[in-house]
Amino acid sequence: MTTVRVGWRFSADGRYAACLAAGEGDVLRPEVWDFTGPDPLVRPLASACDATTQISPLDGERALLCRNDDGRHRISLVTQSAETTLTAGRGPWMHLSGDLVTGDAIHRVTPHGLERLAALPPGASGPGIVLAPRLVGLTRPEAPGPVVLDLSDGSWELMPGAVTGARVLPGGLVGMPPGGPPQFRWRGRPVLGGLTGRVTALGGDGARIALRVERGSRSRLAVFTPSTGEVAEPAIPDGVLGSTAAFAGGIVRVPFSSPRAPGSVLSVRPDGVRLDPPARRLAGFPAA
């Protein structure tokens, strides 16, 4: 049976992942992945979800869920046996990123509900992009930006080269406003000008940024090192990459889908690649 997996999120260290999974004709349910052993452990969790549910992995085969519906939100902790509501209420759309939630302010999710950390800078909105343990990047759609918010004291400043309409992207890249030629900037300077194809930032670890490069119907993976300007394109199977990625030391992990490997995770290592679940044999397709 084919399993569909959507809404992928990785932990900041790339050791855990979570998604919403469903078999053919089934409802979406939370699923967590643990990459800390020699083979990944995949565990279904309690509760049913819809495609708008946001999920964030935790250790111990747990995850956070964030649901938004008609001006209301509910954030809960889900395990294999139960879902427990941590907080619920009315207000703006809530964006979940790790254990941080961005709405009318930035909060941390705790076992006792939400802990308010900092107000949003004027004109800023979620989702927030975690740039460092206490720094969050935010886009300001109608004002010069993006901005960097310091959660330790609530102070904020413009990112280098800020302009109205610029967006903060995973890994700390800045996407320039639409309407002109596609441009990315890193700390105010143009980057990635020589990379052909449609480029999407997927995630970073402070030193490297994983990129999805779409050329025709296929996705390629690129790893950008801002300090040197190097862009590496490791060899990967033909298929479509997801919209998020994470680094775990020398490994890059990204959701991957192809006719022979639907709903998989691609782990790219210095010595090769690994698919989990592995690619299957299909009639009319050559063996892997």
Coordinates of C-alpha atoms in Angstrom, one line a residue:
M1 CA 0.0 0.0 0.0
T2 CA 1.3 3.5 -0.9
T3 CA 1.7 5.9 2.0
V4 CA 1.3 9.6 1.3
R5 CA 3.3 11.9 3.5
V6 CA 2.9 15.6 3.7
G7 CA 3.7 18.6 6.0
W8 CA 7.3 17.4 6.7
R9 CA 9.3 19.1 9.5
F10 CA 12.8 18.3 10.8
S11 CA 14.3 19.0 14.2
A12 CA 17.0 21.7 14.2
D13 CA 19.7 19.0 14.5
G14 CA 18.3 16.7 11.8
R15 CA 17.9 13.8 14.2
Y16 CA 14.1 13.7 14.2
A17 CA 11.4 14.3 11.6
A18 CA 7.6 14.4 11.6
C19 CA 4.9 14.5 8.9
L20 CA 1.3 13.7 8.3
A21 CA 0.8 10.3 6.7
A22 CA -2.1 8.4 5.2
G23 CA -2.6 5.2 3.3
E24 CA -4.9 5.0 0.3
G25 CA -8.3 6.3 1.3
D26 CA -7.3 6.8 4.9
V27 CA -7.2 10.0 7.0
L28 CA -3.9 11.9 7.7
R29 CA -2.3 11.0 11.0
P30 CA 0.9 12.3 12.7
E31 CA 4.0 10.2 12.2
V32 CA 7.5 10.7 13.7
W33 CA 10.9 9.5 12.5
D34 CA 13.9 8.9 14.7
F35 CA 17.3 8.9 12.9
T36 CA 19.5 8.4 16.0
G37 CA 20.1 4.7 15.4
P38 CA 21.6 2.7 12.5
D39 CA 18.1 2.6 10.9
P40 CA 15.4 5.1 11.2
L41 CA 12.4 4.3 13.5
V42 CA 9.0 5.3 12.2
R43 CA 6.1 5.6 14.6
P44 CA 2.5 6.5 13.9
L45 CA 0.9 8.8 16.6
A46 CA -2.6 9.2 17.9
S47 CA -5.2 11.5 16.5
A48 CA -6.4 12.5 13.0
C49 CA -5.4 15.7 11.2
D50 CA -6.1 17.6 8.0
A51 CA -3.7 19.0 5.5
T52 CA -3.5 22.4 7.3
T53 CA -2.3 20.9 10.6
Q54 CA 1.3 21.9 11.4
I55 CA 3.6 19.4 13.0
S56 CA 6.9 19.7 14.8
P57 CA 9.0 16.6 16.0
L58 CA 10.2 16.1 19.5
D59 CA 12.4 13.4 21.0
G60 CA 10.8 10.4 22.7
E61 CA 8.4 9.6 19.9
R62 CA 6.3 12.8 20.4
A63 CA 5.3 15.8 18.3
L64 CA 3.6 19.1 18.6
L65 CA 0.5 19.9 16.5
C66 CA -0.9 23.3 15.7
R67 CA -4.4 23.6 14.2
N68 CA -5.9 26.9 12.9
D69 CA -9.6 27.1 12.1
D70 CA -11.9 30.1 11.6
G71 CA -9.9 32.4 13.9
R72 CA -9.2 29.8 16.5
H73 CA -6.1 27.8 17.3
R74 CA -5.2 24.7 19.2
I75 CA -1.7 23.5 20.1
S76 CA -1.3 20.0 21.4
L77 CA 1.2 17.4 22.4
V78 CA 0.7 14.0 20.7
T79 CA 2.2 10.6 21.5
Q80 CA 1.4 7.1 20.3
S81 CA -1.5 6.8 22.7
A82 CA -3.0 10.2 23.2
E83 CA -3.2 13.9 22.2
T84 CA -3.2 16.5 25.0
T85 CA -4.2 20.1 24.4
L86 CA -1.6 22.5 25.7
T87 CA -3.3 25.8 24.8
A88 CA -6.3 27.0 22.7
G89 CA -7.9 30.3 22.0
R90 CA -8.9 32.9 19.4
G91 CA -6.5 35.2 17.6
P92 CA -4.4 35.5 14.5
W93 CA -3.1 32.5 12.5
M94 CA -0.4 30.7 14.5
H95 CA 2.8 29.5 12.8
L96 CA 4.6 26.6 14.5
S97 CA 8.4 26.3 14.1
G98 CA 10.2 23.9 16.4
D99 CA 8.8 24.8 19.9
L100 CA 8.2 28.4 18.8
V101 CA 4.9 29.8 17.8
T102 CA 4.4 33.1 15.9
G103 CA 1.1 34.9 16.0
D104 CA 0.7 38.4 17.4
A105 CA 3.9 37.7 19.3
I106 CA 6.5 35.0 19.5
H107 CA 5.8 32.3 22.2
R108 CA 7.5 29.1 23.3
V109 CA 5.4 26.1 23.7
T110 CA 5.7 24.6 27.2
P111 CA 3.9 21.7 29.0
H112 CA 1.8 24.4 30.7
G113 CA 0.9 26.4 27.6
L114 CA 2.5 29.3 25.8
E115 CA 5.3 31.4 27.2
R116 CA 5.5 34.9 25.6
L117 CA 9.0 35.7 24.6
A118 CA 8.8 38.9 22.5
A119 CA 6.5 41.2 20.6
L120 CA 6.7 41.3 16.9
P121 CA 8.5 44.3 15.3
P122 CA 6.1 46.7 13.6
G123 CA 4.8 45.3 10.4
A124 CA 6.3 41.9 10.9
S125 CA 4.4 38.6 10.5
G126 CA 5.0 34.9 10.7
P127 CA 6.2 32.4 10.0
G128 CA 9.5 33.1 11.8
I129 CA 12.8 31.6 10.6
V130 CA 15.1 30.5 13.4
L131 CA 18.5 31.9 12.6
A132 CA 20.3 31.0 15.9
P133 CA 19.1 29.8 19.3
R134 CA 17.8 33.3 20.3
L135 CA 17.5 35.0 16.9
V136 CA 14.4 34.8 14.6
G137 CA 14.1 36.3 11.1
L138 CA 10.8 37.9 10.2
T139 CA 9.4 39.3 6.9
R140 CA 7.7 42.7 6.8
P141 CA 5.4 42.6 3.7
E142 CA 4.7 46.4 3.7
A143 CA 7.8 47.8 5.3
P144 CA 11.6 47.6 4.8
G145 CA 12.8 44.2 5.8
P146 CA 13.4 41.5 6.7
V147 CA 14.3 42.0 10.4
V148 CA 16.1 40.0 13.0
L149 CA 14.4 39.7 16.4
D150 CA 16.4 39.0 19.5
L151 CA 14.3 36.8 21.8
S152 CA 16.5 37.5 24.8
D153 CA 15.5 41.2 25.1
G154 CA 12.9 41.9 22.3
S155 CA 15.2 44.1 20.4
W156 CA 15.3 44.0 16.6
E157 CA 17.2 45.3 13.6
L158 CA 17.0 45.3 9.8
M159 CA 18.9 42.6 8.0
P160 CA 21.6 44.0 5.7
G161 CA 20.3 45.3 2.4
A162 CA 16.7 45.4 3.7
V163 CA 14.0 46.6 1.2
T164 CA 10.2 46.6 1.2
G165 CA 8.9 43.2 0.1
A166 CA 12.1 41.2 0.7
R167 CA 11.5 37.8 2.5
V168 CA 13.6 36.0 5.0
L169 CA 14.1 32.4 3.8
P170 CA 15.2 29.2 5.5
G171 CA 18.9 29.2 6.3
G172 CA 19.0 33.0 6.6
L173 CA 18.9 33.8 2.8
V174 CA 16.9 36.8 1.8
G175 CA 14.7 36.6 -1.3
M176 CA 14.3 39.9 -3.1
P177 CA 10.8 41.3 -4.0
P178 CA 8.9 39.7 -6.8
G179 CA 8.6 41.5 -10.1
G180 CA 12.3 41.7 -10.9
P181 CA 14.9 39.1 -11.7
P182 CA 15.1 36.3 -9.1
Q183 CA 17.7 37.3 -6.6
F184 CA 19.0 36.0 -3.4
R185 CA 21.2 37.9 -0.9
W186 CA 23.3 36.8 2.0
R187 CA 24.2 39.5 4.5
G188 CA 23.4 42.1 1.9
R189 CA 25.5 40.7 -1.0
P190 CA 24.0 39.0 -4.1
V191 CA 24.6 35.2 -4.2
L192 CA 23.6 32.2 -6.3
G193 CA 23.6 34.2 -9.5
G194 CA 25.2 31.4 -11.5
L195 CA 22.8 28.7 -10.3
T196 CA 20.3 27.8 -13.1
G197 CA 16.8 26.6 -12.5
R198 CA 14.1 27.5 -10.0
V199 CA 15.8 27.7 -6.6
T200 CA 14.1 27.2 -3.2
A201 CA 15.8 27.5 0.1
L202 CA 15.0 24.4 2.3
G203 CA 17.0 24.8 5.5
G204 CA 20.4 25.6 7.0
D205 CA 22.7 24.9 10.0
G206 CA 24.4 28.3 10.2
A207 CA 27.3 27.3 7.9
R208 CA 25.4 25.6 5.0
I209 CA 22.1 26.1 3.2
A210 CA 20.3 23.3 1.4
L211 CA 18.6 24.3 -1.8
R212 CA 16.1 22.6 -4.1
V213 CA 16.8 23.4 -7.7
E214 CA 14.0 22.5 -10.1
R215 CA 15.0 21.8 -13.7
G216 CA 12.1 20.5 -15.8
S217 CA 10.1 17.8 -13.9
R218 CA 13.0 16.8 -11.6
S219 CA 14.5 18.3 -8.5
R220 CA 18.2 18.5 -7.8
L221 CA 19.8 19.2 -4.4
A222 CA 22.4 21.9 -4.0
V223 CA 24.4 22.8 -0.8
F224 CA 25.5 26.4 -0.6
T225 CA 28.3 27.5 1.8
P226 CA 27.9 31.3 2.2
S227 CA 31.4 31.8 3.7
T228 CA 33.1 30.6 0.6
G229 CA 30.4 31.0 -2.1
E230 CA 30.7 27.3 -3.0
V231 CA 27.7 25.5 -4.4
A232 CA 27.9 21.7 -4.5
E233 CA 25.3 19.5 -6.3
P234 CA 25.6 15.9 -5.0
A235 CA 24.4 13.1 -7.2
I236 CA 20.9 12.0 -6.1
P237 CA 18.2 9.7 -7.6
D238 CA 15.7 11.2 -10.0
G239 CA 12.6 12.4 -8.2
V240 CA 11.0 15.4 -6.4
L241 CA 12.4 16.9 -3.3
G242 CA 10.2 18.3 -0.5
S243 CA 10.1 21.9 0.8
T244 CA 12.3 21.4 3.9
A245 CA 15.6 20.0 4.8
A246 CA 18.0 19.6 7.7
F247 CA 21.7 18.9 8.4
A248 CA 22.9 16.3 10.8
G249 CA 26.7 16.7 10.8
G250 CA 27.8 15.7 7.3
I251 CA 24.4 14.4 6.4
V252 CA 21.6 16.3 4.6
R253 CA 18.1 15.0 5.0
V254 CA 15.2 16.0 2.7
P255 CA 11.8 14.5 1.9
F256 CA 11.8 12.7 -1.5
S257 CA 9.2 11.2 -3.8
S258 CA 9.4 9.2 -7.0
P259 CA 7.3 6.4 -8.5
R260 CA 9.5 3.8 -6.8
A261 CA 10.0 5.7 -3.6
P262 CA 6.9 7.7 -2.6
G263 CA 6.9 9.3 0.8
S264 CA 10.6 8.7 1.5
V265 CA 13.4 10.6 3.2
L266 CA 16.6 11.0 1.3
S267 CA 19.8 11.1 3.4
V268 CA 22.8 12.5 1.4
R269 CA 26.1 11.5 2.9
P270 CA 29.7 12.2 1.8
D271 CA 30.0 8.6 0.7
G272 CA 26.6 8.2 -1.0
V273 CA 22.8 8.4 -0.5
R274 CA 20.2 6.4 1.3
L275 CA 16.4 6.3 0.8
D276 CA 14.0 5.3 3.7
P277 CA 11.9 3.5 2.9
P278 CA 14.1 2.1 0.1
A279 CA 13.1 2.3 -3.5
R280 CA 10.8 -0.6 -4.6
R281 CA 10.7 -2.5 -7.8
L282 CA 7.9 -1.6 -10.2
A283 CA 6.9 -3.3 -13.4
G284 CA 8.4 -1.4 -16.3
F285 CA 11.1 0.2 -14.2
P286 CA 14.7 -1.0 -14.0
A287 CA 16.1 -2.3 -10.7
A288 CA 17.7 0.4 -8.5

